Tab-separated table of C-alpha atoms and ligand atoms in Angstrom:
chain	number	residue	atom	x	y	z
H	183	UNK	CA	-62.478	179.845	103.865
H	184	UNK	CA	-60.919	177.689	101.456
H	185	UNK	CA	-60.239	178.944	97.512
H	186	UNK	CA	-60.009	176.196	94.603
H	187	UNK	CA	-58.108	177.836	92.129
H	188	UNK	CA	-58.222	174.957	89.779
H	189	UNK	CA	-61.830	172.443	89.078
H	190	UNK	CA	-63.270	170.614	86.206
H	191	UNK	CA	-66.823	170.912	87.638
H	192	UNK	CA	-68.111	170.563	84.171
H	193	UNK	CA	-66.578	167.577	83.641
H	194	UNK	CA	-69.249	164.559	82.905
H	195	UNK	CA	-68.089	162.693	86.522
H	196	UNK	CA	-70.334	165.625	87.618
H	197	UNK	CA	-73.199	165.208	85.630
H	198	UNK	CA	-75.470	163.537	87.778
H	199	UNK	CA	-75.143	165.875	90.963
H	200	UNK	CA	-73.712	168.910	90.079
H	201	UNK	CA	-76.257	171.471	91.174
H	202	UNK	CA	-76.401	169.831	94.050
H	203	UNK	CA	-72.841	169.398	94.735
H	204	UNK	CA	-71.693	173.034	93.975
H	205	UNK	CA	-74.219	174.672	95.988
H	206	UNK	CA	-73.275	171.857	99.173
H	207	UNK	CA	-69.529	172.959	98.527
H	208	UNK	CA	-70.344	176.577	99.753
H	209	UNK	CA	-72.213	175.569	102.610
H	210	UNK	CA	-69.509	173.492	103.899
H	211	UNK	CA	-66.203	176.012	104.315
H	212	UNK	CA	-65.768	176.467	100.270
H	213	UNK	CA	-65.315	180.076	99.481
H	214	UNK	CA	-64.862	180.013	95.986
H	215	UNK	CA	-63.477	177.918	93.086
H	216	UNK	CA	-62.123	178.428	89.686
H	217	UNK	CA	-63.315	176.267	86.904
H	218	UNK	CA	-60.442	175.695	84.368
H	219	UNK	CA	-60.943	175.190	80.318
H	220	UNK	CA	-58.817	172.672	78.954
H	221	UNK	CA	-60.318	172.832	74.997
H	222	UNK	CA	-63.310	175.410	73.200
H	223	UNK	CA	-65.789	173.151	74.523
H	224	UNK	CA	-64.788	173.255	78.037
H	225	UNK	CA	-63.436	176.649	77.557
H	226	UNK	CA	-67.480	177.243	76.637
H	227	UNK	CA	-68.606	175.077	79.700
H	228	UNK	CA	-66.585	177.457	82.177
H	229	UNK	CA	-68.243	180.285	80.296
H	230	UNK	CA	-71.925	178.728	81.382
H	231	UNK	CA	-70.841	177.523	84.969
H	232	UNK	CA	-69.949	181.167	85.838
H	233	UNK	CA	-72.943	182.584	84.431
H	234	UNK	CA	-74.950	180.203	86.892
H	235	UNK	CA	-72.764	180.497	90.026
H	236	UNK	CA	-71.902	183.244	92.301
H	237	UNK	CA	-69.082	182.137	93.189
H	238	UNK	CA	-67.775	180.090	90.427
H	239	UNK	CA	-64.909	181.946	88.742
H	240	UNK	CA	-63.311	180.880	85.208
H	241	UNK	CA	-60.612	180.332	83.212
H	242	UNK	CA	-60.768	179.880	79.462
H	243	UNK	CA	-57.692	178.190	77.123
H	244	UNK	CA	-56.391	175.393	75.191
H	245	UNK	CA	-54.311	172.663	77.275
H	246	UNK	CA	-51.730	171.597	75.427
H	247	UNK	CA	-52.409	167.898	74.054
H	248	UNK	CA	-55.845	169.748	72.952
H	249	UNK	CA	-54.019	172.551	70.837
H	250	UNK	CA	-54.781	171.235	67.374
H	251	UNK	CA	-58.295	172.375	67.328
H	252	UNK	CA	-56.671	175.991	67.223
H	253	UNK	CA	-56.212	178.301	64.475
H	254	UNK	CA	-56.764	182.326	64.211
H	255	UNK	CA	-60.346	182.097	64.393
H	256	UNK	CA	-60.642	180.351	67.723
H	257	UNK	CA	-57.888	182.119	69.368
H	258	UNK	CA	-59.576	185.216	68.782
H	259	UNK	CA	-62.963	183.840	69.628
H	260	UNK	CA	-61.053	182.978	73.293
H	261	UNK	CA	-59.752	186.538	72.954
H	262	UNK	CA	-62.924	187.981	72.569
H	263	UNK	CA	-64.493	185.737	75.859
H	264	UNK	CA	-61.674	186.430	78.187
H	265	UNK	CA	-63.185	189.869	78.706
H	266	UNK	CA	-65.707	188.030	80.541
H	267	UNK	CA	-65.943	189.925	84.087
H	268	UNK	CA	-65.871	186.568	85.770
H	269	UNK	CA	-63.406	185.348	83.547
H	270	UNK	CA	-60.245	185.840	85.695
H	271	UNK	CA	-57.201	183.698	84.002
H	272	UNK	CA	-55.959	181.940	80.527
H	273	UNK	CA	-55.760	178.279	80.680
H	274	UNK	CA	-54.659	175.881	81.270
H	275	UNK	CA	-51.868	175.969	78.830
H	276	UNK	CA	-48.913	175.057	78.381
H	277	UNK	CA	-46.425	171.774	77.269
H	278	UNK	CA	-47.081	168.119	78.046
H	279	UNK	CA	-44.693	166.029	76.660
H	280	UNK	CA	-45.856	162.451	78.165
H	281	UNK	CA	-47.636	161.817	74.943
H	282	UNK	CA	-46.378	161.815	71.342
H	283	UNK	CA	-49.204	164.455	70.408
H	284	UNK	CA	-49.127	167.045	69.532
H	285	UNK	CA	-45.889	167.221	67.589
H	286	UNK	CA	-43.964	169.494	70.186
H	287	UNK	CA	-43.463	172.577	67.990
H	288	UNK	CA	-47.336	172.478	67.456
H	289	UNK	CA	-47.412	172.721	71.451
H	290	UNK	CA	-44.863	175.859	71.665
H	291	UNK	CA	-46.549	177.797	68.699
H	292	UNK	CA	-49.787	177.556	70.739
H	293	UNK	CA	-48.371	178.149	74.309
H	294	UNK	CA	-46.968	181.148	73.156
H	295	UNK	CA	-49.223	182.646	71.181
H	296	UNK	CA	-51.554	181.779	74.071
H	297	UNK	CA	-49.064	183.681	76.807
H	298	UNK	CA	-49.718	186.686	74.506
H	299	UNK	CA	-53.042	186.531	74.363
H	300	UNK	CA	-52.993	186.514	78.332
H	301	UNK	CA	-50.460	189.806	78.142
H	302	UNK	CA	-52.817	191.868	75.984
H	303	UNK	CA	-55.818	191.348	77.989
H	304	UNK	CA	-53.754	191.639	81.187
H	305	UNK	CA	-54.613	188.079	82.823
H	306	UNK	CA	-52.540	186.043	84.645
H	307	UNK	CA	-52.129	182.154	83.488
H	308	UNK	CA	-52.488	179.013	84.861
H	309	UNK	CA	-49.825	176.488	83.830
H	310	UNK	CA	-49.738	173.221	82.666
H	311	UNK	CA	-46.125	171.537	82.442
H	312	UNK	CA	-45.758	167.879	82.080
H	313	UNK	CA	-42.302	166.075	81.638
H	314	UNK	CA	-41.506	169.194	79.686
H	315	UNK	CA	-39.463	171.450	82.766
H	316	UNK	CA	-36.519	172.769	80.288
H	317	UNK	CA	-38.910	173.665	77.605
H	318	UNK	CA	-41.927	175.199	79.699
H	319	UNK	CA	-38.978	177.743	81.280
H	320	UNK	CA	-37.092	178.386	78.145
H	321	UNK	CA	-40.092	180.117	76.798
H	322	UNK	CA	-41.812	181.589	79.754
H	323	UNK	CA	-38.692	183.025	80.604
H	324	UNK	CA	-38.038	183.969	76.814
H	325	UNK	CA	-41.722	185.346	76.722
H	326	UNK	CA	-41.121	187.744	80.008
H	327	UNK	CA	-43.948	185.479	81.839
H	328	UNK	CA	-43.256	187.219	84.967
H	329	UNK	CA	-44.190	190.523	83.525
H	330	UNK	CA	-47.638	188.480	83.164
H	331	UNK	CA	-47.921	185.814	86.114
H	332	UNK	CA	-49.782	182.998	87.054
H	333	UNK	CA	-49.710	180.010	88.302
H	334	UNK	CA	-47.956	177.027	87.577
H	335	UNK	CA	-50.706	174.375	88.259
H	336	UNK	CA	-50.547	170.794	89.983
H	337	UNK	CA	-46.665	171.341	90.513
H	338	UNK	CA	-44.953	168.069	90.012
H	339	UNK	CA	-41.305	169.582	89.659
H	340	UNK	CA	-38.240	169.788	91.581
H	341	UNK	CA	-37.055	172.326	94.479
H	342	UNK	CA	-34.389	173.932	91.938
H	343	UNK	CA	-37.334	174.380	89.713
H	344	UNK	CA	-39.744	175.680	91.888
H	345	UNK	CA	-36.680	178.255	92.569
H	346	UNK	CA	-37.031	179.091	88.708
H	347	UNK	CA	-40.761	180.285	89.276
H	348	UNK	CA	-41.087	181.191	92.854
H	349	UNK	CA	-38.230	184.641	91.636
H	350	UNK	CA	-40.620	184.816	88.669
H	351	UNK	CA	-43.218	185.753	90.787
H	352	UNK	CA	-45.495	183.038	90.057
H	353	UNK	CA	-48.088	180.691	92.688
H	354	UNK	CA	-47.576	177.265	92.618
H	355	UNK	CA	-51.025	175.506	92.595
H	356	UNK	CA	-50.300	172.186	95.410
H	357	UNK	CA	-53.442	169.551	95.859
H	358	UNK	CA	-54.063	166.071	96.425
H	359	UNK	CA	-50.849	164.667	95.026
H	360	UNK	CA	-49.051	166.119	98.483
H	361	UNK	CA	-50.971	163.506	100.199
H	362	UNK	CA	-49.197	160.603	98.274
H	363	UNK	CA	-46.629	157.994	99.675
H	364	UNK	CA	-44.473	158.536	97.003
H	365	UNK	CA	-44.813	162.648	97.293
H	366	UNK	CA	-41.064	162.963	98.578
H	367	UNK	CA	-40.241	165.294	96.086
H	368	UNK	CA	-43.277	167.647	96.328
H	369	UNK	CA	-42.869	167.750	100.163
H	370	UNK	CA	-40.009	169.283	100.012
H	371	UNK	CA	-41.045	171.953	97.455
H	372	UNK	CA	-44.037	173.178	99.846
H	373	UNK	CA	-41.308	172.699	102.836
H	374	UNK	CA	-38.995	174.907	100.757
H	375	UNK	CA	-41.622	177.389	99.091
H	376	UNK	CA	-42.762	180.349	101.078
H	377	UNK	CA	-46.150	180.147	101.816
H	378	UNK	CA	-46.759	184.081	100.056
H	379	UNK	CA	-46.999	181.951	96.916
H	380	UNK	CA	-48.796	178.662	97.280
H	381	UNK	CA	-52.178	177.869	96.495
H	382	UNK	CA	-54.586	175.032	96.906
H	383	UNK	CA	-55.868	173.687	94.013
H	384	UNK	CA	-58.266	170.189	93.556
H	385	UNK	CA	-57.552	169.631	89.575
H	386	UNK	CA	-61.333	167.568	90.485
H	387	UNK	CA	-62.439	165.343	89.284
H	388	UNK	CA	-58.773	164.301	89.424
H	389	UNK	CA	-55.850	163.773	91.852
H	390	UNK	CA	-58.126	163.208	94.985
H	391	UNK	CA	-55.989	163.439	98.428
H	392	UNK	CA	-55.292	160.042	100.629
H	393	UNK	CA	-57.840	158.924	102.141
H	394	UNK	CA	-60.085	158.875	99.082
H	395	UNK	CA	-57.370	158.641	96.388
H	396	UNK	CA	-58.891	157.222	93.382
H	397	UNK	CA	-62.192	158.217	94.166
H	398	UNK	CA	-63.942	161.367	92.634
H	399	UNK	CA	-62.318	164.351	93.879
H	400	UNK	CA	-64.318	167.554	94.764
H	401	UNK	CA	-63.186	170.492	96.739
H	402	UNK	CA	-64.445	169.501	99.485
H	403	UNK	CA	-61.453	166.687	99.910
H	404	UNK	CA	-58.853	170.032	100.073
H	405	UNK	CA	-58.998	169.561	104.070
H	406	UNK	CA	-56.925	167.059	103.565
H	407	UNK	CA	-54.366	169.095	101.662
H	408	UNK	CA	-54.768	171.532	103.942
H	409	UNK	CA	-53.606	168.994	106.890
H	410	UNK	CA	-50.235	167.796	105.096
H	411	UNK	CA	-49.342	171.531	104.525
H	412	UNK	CA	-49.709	172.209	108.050
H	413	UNK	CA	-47.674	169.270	109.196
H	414	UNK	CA	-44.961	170.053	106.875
H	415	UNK	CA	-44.720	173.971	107.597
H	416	UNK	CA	-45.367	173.871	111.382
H	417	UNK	CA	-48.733	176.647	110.883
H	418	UNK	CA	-51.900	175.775	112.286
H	419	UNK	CA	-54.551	175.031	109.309
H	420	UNK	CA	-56.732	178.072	110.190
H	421	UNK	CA	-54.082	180.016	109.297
H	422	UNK	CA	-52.965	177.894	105.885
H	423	UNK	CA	-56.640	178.174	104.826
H	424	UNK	CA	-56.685	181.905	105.400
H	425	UNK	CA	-53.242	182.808	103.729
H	426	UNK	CA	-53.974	180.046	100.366
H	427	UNK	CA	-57.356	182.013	99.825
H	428	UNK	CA	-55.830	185.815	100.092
H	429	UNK	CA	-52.627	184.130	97.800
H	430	UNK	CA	-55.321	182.731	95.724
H	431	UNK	CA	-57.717	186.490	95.198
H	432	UNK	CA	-54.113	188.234	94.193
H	433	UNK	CA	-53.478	185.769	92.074
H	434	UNK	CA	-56.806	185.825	90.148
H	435	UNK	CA	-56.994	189.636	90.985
H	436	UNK	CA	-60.558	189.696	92.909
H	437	UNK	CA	-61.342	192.557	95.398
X	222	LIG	NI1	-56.675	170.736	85.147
């Protein structure tokens, strides 16, 4: 069954129905997702939604245009959380530079001090890189990221980038954007990538697939995803559904 290694289900699009929503989702072919923090307060929200859902896994960090609410005291109170049991990855961190803010120093300090936090409690981390390649792999590389792992989430990056990662070690998270006209570049990533390392990921309420693009997405659009992957690699879906989830359980290191 399918694995969503990366949601927003406590995002405010799914106010209205999201009891209802999450429990359809696992009635209708969805194994298991991962809900992703992107601030304290959604870091907190992941914290709740796992509490309340079997099979709702979390992540907890700081995304990068959100890093100046840190200091000491909230990095340690993330510290202290991530020994969660259900709590199975830092992030989403990282560097977006399509924005002015943060000033991009603030952004490294963070990230890295962020990547450390995810060595000492020995979690992997899920990746956010935005029109910041050069940067993002100067300082994983510099920080011996593949001695931690992750994922490198929603990969919009080239195939001599993907390269970079992929010998690192490190999942790259593919969703809805595959399914765009103007996906060239991505298409020949997953074409390129071995599928031992890819994972489906919604990044919901965002980035839903064609034929609901611009519409709310929800897990249950990854179908879709699934579909382009299979066209592109030549395997049937059955089997891209049953590889992403075991790629997805070593990369979040479930039993
Ligand atoms: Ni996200």
């Amino acid at each position: 069954m399918i694995f969503d290694t990366h949601t927003h289900y406590d995002d405010e699009a799914f106010d209205e129905d999201r009891e209802e929503l999450l429990a359809s989702l696992f009635q209708q072919g969805i194994e298991a997702v991962t809900n992703v923090g992107a601030s304290i307060k959604t870091s907190e929200n992941t914290l709740k939604l796992v509490d309340q859902y079997p099979k709702v896994y979390g992540a907890i960090g700081v995304h990068p245009n959100e890093v100046l609410e840190l200091n000491e005291e909230k990095l340690n109170w993330l510290k202290i959380q991530s020994s969660h049991e259900k709590i199975v990855a830092i992030g989403e961190i990282g560097l977006d530079y399509h924005w002015e803010e943060p000033d991009r120093e603030v952004q490294k300090t963070w990230f890295i001090r962020q990547l450390s936090l995810a060595r000492e409690e020995k979690l992997p981390v899920i990746i956010h890189s935005r029109d910041a390649a050069k940067d993002t792999l100067d300082i994983m590389k510099a920080e011996k990221s593949e001695e931690i792992g992750g994922v490198i989430h929603c990969f919009s990056y080239g195939k001599e980038m993907a390269r970079e990662y992929l010998n690192m070690g490190f999942y790259l998270g593919i969703g809805g954007v595959l399914t765009f006209k103007n996906a060239k570049k991505l298409k020949e990533v997953v074409e390129y990538m071995p599928m031992e390392q890819l994972v489906l990921e919604t990044d919901c309420p965002y980035l839903a697939p064609v034929p609901n693009r611009g519409k709310r997405n929800s897990s249950l659009n990854l179908p879709y995803v699934v579909q382009e992957i299979s066209a592109i690699k030549g395997i049937p879906e059955e089997e891209i559904i049953k590889i992403t989830s075991q790629n997805a359980r070593k990369l979040y290191r479930l039993k």
